[in-house]
Amino acid sequence: MSFDFSRIAIKNLFSKPATCNYPAEPRKYPERYRGSVKINIDNCIMCGLCQKKCPANAITVDRDGKTWSIERMACVQCESCVVNCPKKCLSMEQQYSEPSADKTRDSFVQQTKEEAEA
């Protein structure tokens, strides 16, 4: 029994570590890593299709208030909202959602034409 443990301990001493030195070394994401949803709010037409297609109900679109919001910890990164967006203003960016003890929503407000000109 102790011989098996010794063999495993010696093997682990001479093998490469299984983890990286994060955050000193930047994270290398796999090629097909989905990450988190990013929006280009200026191109959004507030159609609400992303909200309807989200299986986790993480996205909220308010046409009257011109706001788009996402609850990051509820998002399952399925990419359904990105695929179904008619204006292609949603994309997946390769990064992790920042950990938090609180459930927060990221909200984006679309400027009106008058606000953009000012």
CSV table of N, CA and C in Angstrom, one decimal:
chain,number,residue,atom,x,y,z
A,1,MET,N,0.8,-1.2,0.0
A,1,MET,CA,0.0,0.0,0.0
A,1,MET,C,0.9,1.3,0.0
A,2,SER,N,1.9,1.3,0.8
A,2,SER,CA,2.7,2.5,0.9
A,2,SER,C,3.6,2.7,-0.4
A,3,PHE,N,3.8,1.6,-1.1
A,3,PHE,CA,4.6,1.6,-2.3
A,3,PHE,C,3.9,2.4,-3.4
A,4,ASP,N,2.5,2.2,-3.5
A,4,ASP,CA,1.7,2.9,-4.5
A,4,ASP,C,1.8,4.4,-4.2
A,5,PHE,N,1.6,4.8,-2.9
A,5,PHE,CA,1.7,6.2,-2.6
A,5,PHE,C,3.0,6.8,-2.9
A,6,SER,N,4.1,6.1,-2.6
A,6,SER,CA,5.4,6.6,-2.9
A,6,SER,C,5.6,6.9,-4.4
A,7,ARG,N,5.1,5.9,-5.2
A,7,ARG,CA,5.3,6.1,-6.7
A,7,ARG,C,4.5,7.3,-7.2
A,8,ILE,N,3.3,7.5,-6.6
A,8,ILE,CA,2.5,8.7,-7.0
A,8,ILE,C,3.1,10.0,-6.6
A,9,ALA,N,3.7,10.0,-5.4
A,9,ALA,CA,4.3,11.2,-4.8
A,9,ALA,C,5.5,11.6,-5.6
A,10,ILE,N,6.3,10.6,-6.0
A,10,ILE,CA,7.6,10.9,-6.8
A,10,ILE,C,7.2,11.3,-8.2
A,11,LYS,N,6.1,10.7,-8.8
A,11,LYS,CA,5.7,11.2,-10.1
A,11,LYS,C,5.2,12.6,-10.1
A,12,ASN,N,4.5,13.0,-9.1
A,12,ASN,CA,4.0,14.4,-8.9
A,12,ASN,C,5.1,15.4,-8.7
A,13,LEU,N,6.2,15.0,-8.1
A,13,LEU,CA,7.3,15.9,-7.8
A,13,LEU,C,8.0,16.3,-9.1
A,14,PHE,N,8.0,15.4,-10.1
A,14,PHE,CA,8.7,15.7,-11.4
A,14,PHE,C,7.8,16.0,-12.5
A,15,SER,N,6.5,16.2,-12.3
A,15,SER,CA,5.6,16.6,-13.4
A,15,SER,C,5.3,18.1,-13.4
A,16,LYS,N,4.8,18.6,-14.5
A,16,LYS,CA,4.5,20.0,-14.6
A,16,LYS,C,3.2,20.3,-13.7
A,17,PRO,N,3.1,21.5,-13.2
A,17,PRO,CA,1.9,21.8,-12.4
A,17,PRO,C,0.6,21.8,-13.2
A,18,ALA,N,-0.5,21.4,-12.6
A,18,ALA,CA,-1.8,21.4,-13.3
A,18,ALA,C,-2.4,22.7,-13.5
A,19,THR,N,-2.0,23.7,-12.7
A,19,THR,CA,-2.6,25.0,-12.7
A,19,THR,C,-1.6,26.0,-13.2
A,20,CYS,N,-2.1,27.2,-13.6
A,20,CYS,CA,-1.2,28.3,-14.1
A,20,CYS,C,-1.1,29.3,-12.9
A,21,ASN,N,-0.2,30.2,-13.0
A,21,ASN,CA,0.1,31.2,-12.0
A,21,ASN,C,-0.8,32.4,-12.3
A,22,TYR,N,-2.1,32.2,-12.2
A,22,TYR,CA,-3.0,33.3,-12.4
A,22,TYR,C,-3.1,34.2,-11.1
A,23,PRO,N,-3.1,35.5,-11.2
A,23,PRO,CA,-3.2,36.4,-12.3
A,23,PRO,C,-1.9,36.9,-12.9
A,24,ALA,N,-0.8,36.4,-12.3
A,24,ALA,CA,0.5,36.8,-12.9
A,24,ALA,C,0.7,36.4,-14.3
A,25,GLU,N,0.2,35.2,-14.7
A,25,GLU,CA,0.2,34.8,-16.1
A,25,GLU,C,-1.2,35.0,-16.6
A,26,PRO,N,-1.4,35.7,-17.8
A,26,PRO,CA,-2.8,35.8,-18.3
A,26,PRO,C,-3.4,34.5,-18.7
A,27,ARG,N,-4.6,34.3,-18.5
A,27,ARG,CA,-5.3,33.1,-18.8
A,27,ARG,C,-5.3,32.9,-20.3
A,28,LYS,N,-5.0,31.6,-20.8
A,28,LYS,CA,-5.1,31.3,-22.2
A,28,LYS,C,-6.4,30.5,-22.4
A,29,TYR,N,-7.3,31.1,-23.2
A,29,TYR,CA,-8.6,30.5,-23.4
A,29,TYR,C,-8.6,29.5,-24.5
A,30,PRO,N,-9.3,28.4,-24.4
A,30,PRO,CA,-9.4,27.5,-25.5
A,30,PRO,C,-10.0,28.2,-26.7
A,31,GLU,N,-9.8,27.6,-27.9
A,31,GLU,CA,-10.3,28.2,-29.1
A,31,GLU,C,-11.8,28.4,-29.2
A,32,ARG,N,-12.5,27.4,-28.7
A,32,ARG,CA,-14.0,27.5,-28.7
A,32,ARG,C,-14.6,28.0,-27.4
A,33,TYR,N,-13.9,28.6,-26.6
A,33,TYR,CA,-14.4,29.1,-25.3
A,33,TYR,C,-15.4,30.2,-25.6
A,34,ARG,N,-16.5,30.2,-25.0
A,34,ARG,CA,-17.6,31.2,-25.2
A,34,ARG,C,-17.5,32.4,-24.4
A,35,GLY,N,-17.2,32.4,-23.2
A,35,GLY,CA,-16.9,33.6,-22.4
A,35,GLY,C,-18.2,34.2,-21.9
A,36,SER,N,-18.3,35.5,-22.1
A,36,SER,CA,-19.5,36.3,-21.6
A,36,SER,C,-20.0,37.1,-22.7
A,37,VAL,N,-21.3,37.5,-22.6
A,37,VAL,CA,-22.0,38.3,-23.6
A,37,VAL,C,-21.6,39.7,-23.6
A,38,LYS,N,-21.3,40.3,-24.8
A,38,LYS,CA,-21.0,41.7,-24.9
A,38,LYS,C,-22.0,42.3,-25.9
A,39,ILE,N,-22.4,43.5,-25.6
A,39,ILE,CA,-23.3,44.2,-26.5
A,39,ILE,C,-22.8,45.5,-27.0
A,40,ASN,N,-23.1,45.8,-28.3
A,40,ASN,CA,-22.8,47.1,-28.9
A,40,ASN,C,-24.2,47.8,-28.8
A,41,ILE,N,-24.4,48.5,-27.8
A,41,ILE,CA,-25.7,49.1,-27.5
A,41,ILE,C,-26.1,50.1,-28.6
A,42,ASP,N,-25.2,50.7,-29.3
A,42,ASP,CA,-25.5,51.7,-30.3
A,42,ASP,C,-26.2,51.1,-31.5
A,43,ASN,N,-25.9,49.8,-31.8
A,43,ASN,CA,-26.5,49.1,-32.9
A,43,ASN,C,-27.8,48.4,-32.5
A,44,CYS,N,-28.1,48.3,-31.3
A,44,CYS,CA,-29.3,47.5,-30.8
A,44,CYS,C,-30.6,48.2,-31.2
A,45,ILE,N,-31.6,47.5,-31.6
A,45,ILE,CA,-32.9,48.0,-32.0
A,45,ILE,C,-33.9,47.8,-30.9
A,46,MET,N,-33.5,47.2,-29.8
A,46,MET,CA,-34.4,46.9,-28.7
A,46,MET,C,-35.6,46.0,-29.1
A,47,CYS,N,-35.3,45.0,-29.9
A,47,CYS,CA,-36.4,44.1,-30.4
A,47,CYS,C,-36.9,43.1,-29.3
A,48,GLY,N,-36.0,42.8,-28.4
A,48,GLY,CA,-36.3,41.9,-27.3
A,48,GLY,C,-36.2,40.4,-27.7
A,49,LEU,N,-35.7,40.1,-28.9
A,49,LEU,CA,-35.5,38.7,-29.3
A,49,LEU,C,-34.5,38.0,-28.5
A,50,CYS,N,-33.5,38.6,-28.1
A,50,CYS,CA,-32.5,38.0,-27.2
A,50,CYS,C,-33.1,37.6,-25.9
A,51,GLN,N,-34.0,38.4,-25.3
A,51,GLN,CA,-34.7,38.1,-24.1
A,51,GLN,C,-35.6,36.9,-24.2
A,52,LYS,N,-36.3,36.9,-25.4
A,52,LYS,CA,-37.2,35.7,-25.6
A,52,LYS,C,-36.4,34.4,-25.8
A,53,LYS,N,-35.3,34.5,-26.4
A,53,LYS,CA,-34.5,33.2,-26.7
A,53,LYS,C,-33.6,32.8,-25.6
A,54,CYS,N,-33.4,33.6,-24.5
A,54,CYS,CA,-32.5,33.3,-23.4
A,54,CYS,C,-33.2,32.2,-22.6
A,55,PRO,N,-32.6,31.0,-22.5
A,55,PRO,CA,-33.2,29.9,-21.7
A,55,PRO,C,-33.1,30.1,-20.2
A,56,ALA,N,-32.2,31.0,-19.8
A,56,ALA,CA,-32.0,31.2,-18.3
A,56,ALA,C,-32.7,32.5,-17.9
A,57,ASN,N,-33.3,33.2,-18.8
A,57,ASN,CA,-34.0,34.5,-18.4
A,57,ASN,C,-33.0,35.5,-17.8
A,58,ALA,N,-31.8,35.5,-18.3
A,58,ALA,CA,-30.8,36.4,-17.8
A,58,ALA,C,-30.8,37.8,-18.4
A,59,ILE,N,-31.5,37.9,-19.5
A,59,ILE,CA,-31.5,39.2,-20.3
A,59,ILE,C,-32.8,39.9,-20.1
A,60,THR,N,-32.8,41.2,-19.9
A,60,THR,CA,-34.0,42.0,-19.8
A,60,THR,C,-33.9,43.2,-20.8
A,61,VAL,N,-34.8,43.4,-21.6
A,61,VAL,CA,-34.9,44.5,-22.6
A,61,VAL,C,-36.1,45.4,-22.3
A,62,ASP,N,-35.8,46.7,-22.1
A,62,ASP,CA,-36.9,47.7,-21.8
A,62,ASP,C,-36.9,48.6,-23.0
A,63,ARG,N,-37.9,48.5,-23.9
A,63,ARG,CA,-38.0,49.3,-25.1
A,63,ARG,C,-38.2,50.8,-24.7
A,64,ASP,N,-39.1,51.0,-23.8
A,64,ASP,CA,-39.5,52.4,-23.4
A,64,ASP,C,-38.3,53.1,-22.7
A,65,GLY,N,-37.6,52.4,-21.9
A,65,GLY,CA,-36.5,53.0,-21.2
A,65,GLY,C,-35.2,52.9,-21.9
A,66,LYS,N,-35.2,52.2,-23.1
A,66,LYS,CA,-34.0,52.1,-23.9
A,66,LYS,C,-32.8,51.4,-23.2
A,67,THR,N,-33.2,50.4,-22.3
A,67,THR,CA,-32.1,49.8,-21.5
A,67,THR,C,-32.1,48.3,-21.9
A,68,TRP,N,-30.9,47.7,-21.8
A,68,TRP,CA,-30.6,46.3,-22.0
A,68,TRP,C,-29.8,45.9,-20.8
A,69,SER,N,-30.2,44.8,-20.1
A,69,SER,CA,-29.4,44.4,-19.0
A,69,SER,C,-29.3,42.9,-19.0
A,70,ILE,N,-28.2,42.4,-18.3
A,70,ILE,CA,-28.0,41.0,-18.2
A,70,ILE,C,-27.5,40.7,-16.8
A,71,GLU,N,-28.0,39.6,-16.3
A,71,GLU,CA,-27.6,39.1,-15.0
A,71,GLU,C,-26.5,38.1,-15.3
A,72,ARG,N,-25.2,38.5,-15.0
A,72,ARG,CA,-24.1,37.6,-15.5
A,72,ARG,C,-24.1,36.3,-14.8
A,73,MET,N,-24.4,36.2,-13.5
A,73,MET,CA,-24.4,34.9,-12.9
A,73,MET,C,-25.5,33.9,-13.3
A,74,ALA,N,-26.5,34.5,-13.9
A,74,ALA,CA,-27.6,33.6,-14.4
A,74,ALA,C,-27.4,33.2,-15.8
A,75,CYS,N,-26.5,33.9,-16.5
A,75,CYS,CA,-26.2,33.5,-17.9
A,75,CYS,C,-25.5,32.2,-18.0
A,76,VAL,N,-25.9,31.3,-18.9
A,76,VAL,CA,-25.3,30.0,-19.0
A,76,VAL,C,-24.4,29.9,-20.2
A,77,GLN,N,-24.1,31.0,-20.8
A,77,GLN,CA,-23.2,31.2,-22.0
A,77,GLN,C,-23.5,30.2,-23.1
A,78,CYS,N,-24.8,30.1,-23.4
A,78,CYS,CA,-25.3,29.1,-24.5
A,78,CYS,C,-25.2,29.8,-25.8
A,79,GLU,N,-25.0,31.1,-25.9
A,79,GLU,CA,-24.8,31.8,-27.2
A,79,GLU,C,-26.1,31.9,-28.0
A,80,SER,N,-27.3,31.6,-27.4
A,80,SER,CA,-28.5,31.6,-28.1
A,80,SER,C,-28.9,33.1,-28.4
A,81,CYS,N,-28.6,34.0,-27.5
A,81,CYS,CA,-29.0,35.4,-27.8
A,81,CYS,C,-28.1,36.0,-28.9
A,82,VAL,N,-26.8,35.6,-29.0
A,82,VAL,CA,-25.9,36.0,-30.0
A,82,VAL,C,-26.4,35.5,-31.4
A,83,VAL,N,-26.7,34.3,-31.5
A,83,VAL,CA,-27.2,33.6,-32.7
A,83,VAL,C,-28.5,34.3,-33.2
A,84,ASN,N,-29.4,34.6,-32.3
A,84,ASN,CA,-30.7,35.1,-32.7
A,84,ASN,C,-30.8,36.6,-32.9
A,85,CYS,N,-29.8,37.3,-32.6
A,85,CYS,CA,-29.9,38.8,-32.7
A,85,CYS,C,-29.9,39.2,-34.2
A,86,PRO,N,-31.0,39.9,-34.6
A,86,PRO,CA,-31.1,40.3,-36.0
A,86,PRO,C,-30.1,41.3,-36.4
A,87,LYS,N,-29.6,42.2,-35.5
A,87,LYS,CA,-28.7,43.3,-35.9
A,87,LYS,C,-27.2,42.9,-35.6
A,88,LYS,N,-27.0,41.7,-35.0
A,88,LYS,CA,-25.7,41.2,-34.7
A,88,LYS,C,-24.9,42.1,-33.8
A,89,CYS,N,-25.6,42.7,-32.8
A,89,CYS,CA,-25.0,43.6,-31.9
A,89,CYS,C,-24.5,42.9,-30.6
A,90,LEU,N,-24.8,41.6,-30.5
A,90,LEU,CA,-24.3,40.8,-29.4
A,90,LEU,C,-23.2,39.9,-29.9
A,91,SER,N,-22.2,39.7,-29.0
A,91,SER,CA,-21.1,38.9,-29.3
A,91,SER,C,-20.6,38.2,-28.0
A,92,MET,N,-19.8,37.2,-28.1
A,92,MET,CA,-19.2,36.5,-27.0
A,92,MET,C,-17.8,37.0,-26.9
A,93,GLU,N,-17.3,37.5,-25.7
A,93,GLU,CA,-15.9,37.9,-25.6
A,93,GLU,C,-15.3,36.9,-24.7
A,94,GLN,N,-14.0,36.6,-24.9
A,94,GLN,CA,-13.3,35.6,-24.2
A,94,GLN,C,-12.7,36.2,-22.9
A,95,GLN,N,-13.6,36.1,-21.9
A,95,GLN,CA,-13.2,36.5,-20.6
A,95,GLN,C,-14.1,35.9,-19.6
A,96,TYR,N,-13.7,35.8,-18.3
A,96,TYR,CA,-14.6,35.3,-17.3
A,96,TYR,C,-15.4,36.4,-16.7
A,97,SER,N,-16.6,36.1,-16.2
A,97,SER,CA,-17.3,37.1,-15.4
A,97,SER,C,-16.6,37.2,-14.1
A,98,GLU,N,-16.5,38.5,-13.7
A,98,GLU,CA,-15.8,38.7,-12.4
A,98,GLU,C,-16.6,38.1,-11.3
A,99,PRO,N,-15.9,37.4,-10.4
A,99,PRO,CA,-16.7,36.8,-9.2
A,99,PRO,C,-17.2,37.9,-8.3
A,100,SER,N,-18.3,37.6,-7.7
A,100,SER,CA,-18.9,38.5,-6.8
A,100,SER,C,-19.8,37.8,-5.8
A,101,ALA,N,-19.9,38.3,-4.6
A,101,ALA,CA,-20.8,37.8,-3.6
A,101,ALA,C,-22.2,38.1,-3.8
A,102,ASP,N,-22.4,39.2,-4.6
A,102,ASP,CA,-23.8,39.7,-4.8
A,102,ASP,C,-24.2,39.4,-6.3
A,103,LYS,N,-25.5,39.1,-6.5
A,103,LYS,CA,-26.0,39.0,-7.9
A,103,LYS,C,-26.2,40.4,-8.4
A,104,THR,N,-25.4,40.8,-9.4
A,104,THR,CA,-25.5,42.1,-10.0
A,104,THR,C,-26.0,42.0,-11.4
A,105,ARG,N,-26.5,43.0,-11.9
A,105,ARG,CA,-27.0,43.1,-13.3
A,105,ARG,C,-26.1,44.2,-14.0
A,106,ASP,N,-25.6,43.9,-15.2
A,106,ASP,CA,-24.9,44.9,-16.0
A,106,ASP,C,-26.0,45.5,-16.9
A,107,SER,N,-26.2,46.8,-16.8
A,107,SER,CA,-27.2,47.5,-17.6
A,107,SER,C,-26.5,48.5,-18.5
A,108,PHE,N,-27.1,48.6,-19.7
A,108,PHE,CA,-26.6,49.5,-20.7
A,108,PHE,C,-27.8,50.3,-21.2
A,109,VAL,N,-27.6,51.6,-21.3
A,109,VAL,CA,-28.6,52.5,-21.7
A,109,VAL,C,-28.3,53.1,-23.1
A,110,GLN,N,-29.2,53.0,-24.0
A,110,GLN,CA,-29.0,53.6,-25.3
A,110,GLN,C,-29.3,55.0,-25.4
A,111,GLN,N,-28.4,55.8,-25.9
A,111,GLN,CA,-28.6,57.2,-26.0
A,111,GLN,C,-29.6,57.6,-27.1
A,112,THR,N,-30.4,58.6,-26.9
A,112,THR,CA,-31.2,59.1,-28.0
A,112,THR,C,-30.4,59.9,-28.9
A,113,LYS,N,-31.0,60.2,-30.1
A,113,LYS,CA,-30.2,61.0,-31.1
A,113,LYS,C,-29.9,62.3,-30.6
A,114,GLU,N,-30.7,62.9,-29.8
A,114,GLU,CA,-30.5,64.3,-29.2
A,114,GLU,C,-29.3,64.2,-28.3
A,115,GLU,N,-29.2,63.2,-27.4
A,115,GLU,CA,-28.1,63.0,-26.5
A,115,GLU,C,-26.8,62.7,-27.2
A,116,ALA,N,-26.9,62.0,-28.3
A,116,ALA,CA,-25.6,61.7,-29.0
A,116,ALA,C,-25.1,62.9,-29.7
A,117,GLU,N,-26.0,63.8,-30.2
A,117,GLU,CA,-25.5,65.0,-30.9
A,117,GLU,C,-25.0,66.0,-29.9
A,118,ALA,N,-25.4,66.0,-28.7
A,118,ALA,CA,-25.0,67.0,-27.7
A,118,ALA,C,-23.6,66.8,-27.2
